[in-house]
């Protein structure tokens, strides 16, 4: 067919199936346009987006301010590489470090790259500042973690599907149960070679597990006690998703420089991605203070695209939108409403057993086994009923709409979700 003809969903799916690697299992929906909380498929059907590209599109689809910044910069200068300076990078670095209250940022592109960067900084810090003997550093991670897909990152995953036949694996990681302070202290105490603790403040991919209220603060205190770095992976939880600018801000709703707030658990290394660009462009970042970041010297780490002028312009706009549109407060308010409304339905439901989450990062647990396809079938039905969501682990459905949603839209979505779930009551 000619590229000028409009493609049907079936044709688009067939093309991907034939010519693309089968590394994803998408819902059979082919999207061609997005605006705010809505996306449209090639047949013109309109949906509420309740995945937000895994929380990358927090600011809503095609936000005009973000797209405007991107287009303007794309017409001016796109890429210099870091072989030269450019007039946008320093401005962005000042903005983002000021926004999150760190001395320095190391710009990358994807979340996984930022995690890798954080691990490298942590190891280097351990050898050069903590005095761990060469090649002996250990980093503690959690069961059920999701930090991306590189060889090193999947080495410390416990998702069989993510690991199987990708070995040999990178050494130097100790895995402990999530939300278990005693296990963390035991691991920190087990060896003098612990360099850091890498943690998701809420485990998103695992099924939106929110730890105990004091878990992060206690974990940070233990890391201090044992002189290990507390590394927060906020690629999914950050940028207003959970009703604060970062999940490590606890219940604080201030808009930036979180270190001034009492509930703030300051990471030694903060990892951001996804919504740092509002989903417009791959932009990730690793933030840390000088005594940590300065272990990296010229030639020791890099990325051709990291810190490019478009990324800088886009990220500034994306972070400004968070403040301009009060998305922290909106995520918090609508999240409470969502859990209250779904919770009310669950009281008498035979198909849904639990709703959990924080801000607008929530999950509903479906009353079936992890191996069942009930959650998948519910998501197919939700799509038919005009709402896109995806199962995380078997019987758990994540609900994470763009944060620009309003109350009327949210209530409309709640009724779509409840009515759809009711079709599966037994
Ligand atoms: C998505 C995600 C990543 C990986 O980001 P990519 O851009 O897909 O590489 C890392 N950590 C967390 C917590 C994530 O949700």
mmCIF file of N, CA and C in Angstrom, residues 4 6 18 50 70 87 99 111 127 139 144 150 167 187 194 249 287 320 345 378 389 409:
data_model
loop_
_atom_site.group_PDB
_atom_site.id
_atom_site.type_symbol
_atom_site.label_atom_id
_atom_site.label_comp_id
_atom_site.label_asym_id
_atom_site.label_seq_id
_atom_site.Cartn_x
_atom_site.Cartn_y
_atom_site.Cartn_z
ATOM 1 N N UNK A 4 0.797 7.073 1.616
ATOM 2 C CA UNK A 4 -0.141 8.191 1.759
ATOM 3 C C UNK A 4 -1.529 7.710 2.177
ATOM 4 N N UNK A 6 -4.365 5.883 4.351
ATOM 5 C CA UNK A 6 -4.517 5.692 5.787
ATOM 6 C C UNK A 6 -4.492 4.201 6.103
ATOM 7 N N UNK A 18 5.510 -8.481 11.382
ATOM 8 C CA UNK A 18 6.400 -9.059 10.385
ATOM 9 C C UNK A 18 7.817 -8.482 10.464
ATOM 10 N N UNK A 50 -4.485 5.561 30.314
ATOM 11 C CA UNK A 50 -4.217 5.307 31.735
ATOM 12 C C UNK A 50 -2.888 4.596 31.967
ATOM 13 N N UNK A 70 10.576 22.171 21.936
ATOM 14 C CA UNK A 70 11.299 21.173 21.144
ATOM 15 C C UNK A 70 11.453 21.633 19.695
ATOM 16 N N UNK A 87 25.049 26.317 23.952
ATOM 17 C CA UNK A 87 24.494 27.401 24.772
ATOM 18 C C UNK A 87 23.243 27.007 25.547
ATOM 19 N N UNK A 99 16.335 23.100 40.641
ATOM 20 C CA UNK A 99 14.976 22.562 40.806
ATOM 21 C C UNK A 99 14.954 21.428 41.830
ATOM 22 N N UNK A 111 16.229 5.893 30.752
ATOM 23 C CA UNK A 111 16.264 5.549 32.161
ATOM 24 C C UNK A 111 17.356 4.540 32.477
ATOM 25 N N UNK A 127 35.453 3.190 45.521
ATOM 26 C CA UNK A 127 36.894 2.924 45.450
ATOM 27 C C UNK A 127 37.707 4.147 45.836
ATOM 28 N N UNK A 139 26.712 -3.535 45.512
ATOM 29 C CA UNK A 139 25.576 -2.616 45.601
ATOM 30 C C UNK A 139 24.334 -3.427 45.956
ATOM 31 N N UNK A 144 12.175 -7.894 43.159
ATOM 32 C CA UNK A 144 11.057 -7.279 42.434
ATOM 33 C C UNK A 144 11.430 -5.979 41.760
ATOM 34 N N UNK A 150 19.440 -3.226 30.447
ATOM 35 C CA UNK A 150 20.809 -3.482 30.010
ATOM 36 C C UNK A 150 21.330 -4.765 30.661
ATOM 37 N N UNK A 167 22.767 -14.406 30.226
ATOM 38 C CA UNK A 167 23.999 -14.449 30.998
ATOM 39 C C UNK A 167 25.221 -14.550 30.104
ATOM 40 N N UNK A 187 22.358 -6.658 55.368
ATOM 41 C CA UNK A 187 23.188 -6.618 54.156
ATOM 42 C C UNK A 187 24.288 -5.568 54.291
ATOM 43 N N UNK A 194 30.236 -2.630 50.934
ATOM 44 C CA UNK A 194 28.959 -2.144 50.400
ATOM 45 C C UNK A 194 29.119 -0.687 49.952
ATOM 46 N N UNK A 249 10.006 12.760 48.568
ATOM 47 C CA UNK A 249 9.550 13.955 49.296
ATOM 48 C C UNK A 249 8.469 13.616 50.311
ATOM 49 N N UNK A 287 21.557 12.976 39.313
ATOM 50 C CA UNK A 287 21.903 14.160 40.111
ATOM 51 C C UNK A 287 22.623 13.735 41.379
ATOM 52 N N UNK A 320 8.775 23.102 33.956
ATOM 53 C CA UNK A 320 7.974 24.314 34.174
ATOM 54 C C UNK A 320 6.477 24.011 34.123
ATOM 55 N N UNK A 345 -16.053 0.556 45.355
ATOM 56 C CA UNK A 345 -16.542 -0.546 44.511
ATOM 57 C C UNK A 345 -15.984 -1.896 44.987
ATOM 58 N N UNK A 378 -9.463 -8.086 30.895
ATOM 59 C CA UNK A 378 -10.096 -6.870 31.412
ATOM 60 C C UNK A 378 -9.546 -5.651 30.665
ATOM 61 N N UNK A 389 -5.216 0.709 29.613
ATOM 62 C CA UNK A 389 -4.373 0.375 30.766
ATOM 63 C C UNK A 389 -3.762 -0.982 30.476
ATOM 64 N N UNK A 409 -13.169 14.243 34.278
ATOM 65 C CA UNK A 409 -12.617 13.159 33.460
ATOM 66 C C UNK A 409 -12.296 11.949 34.339
#
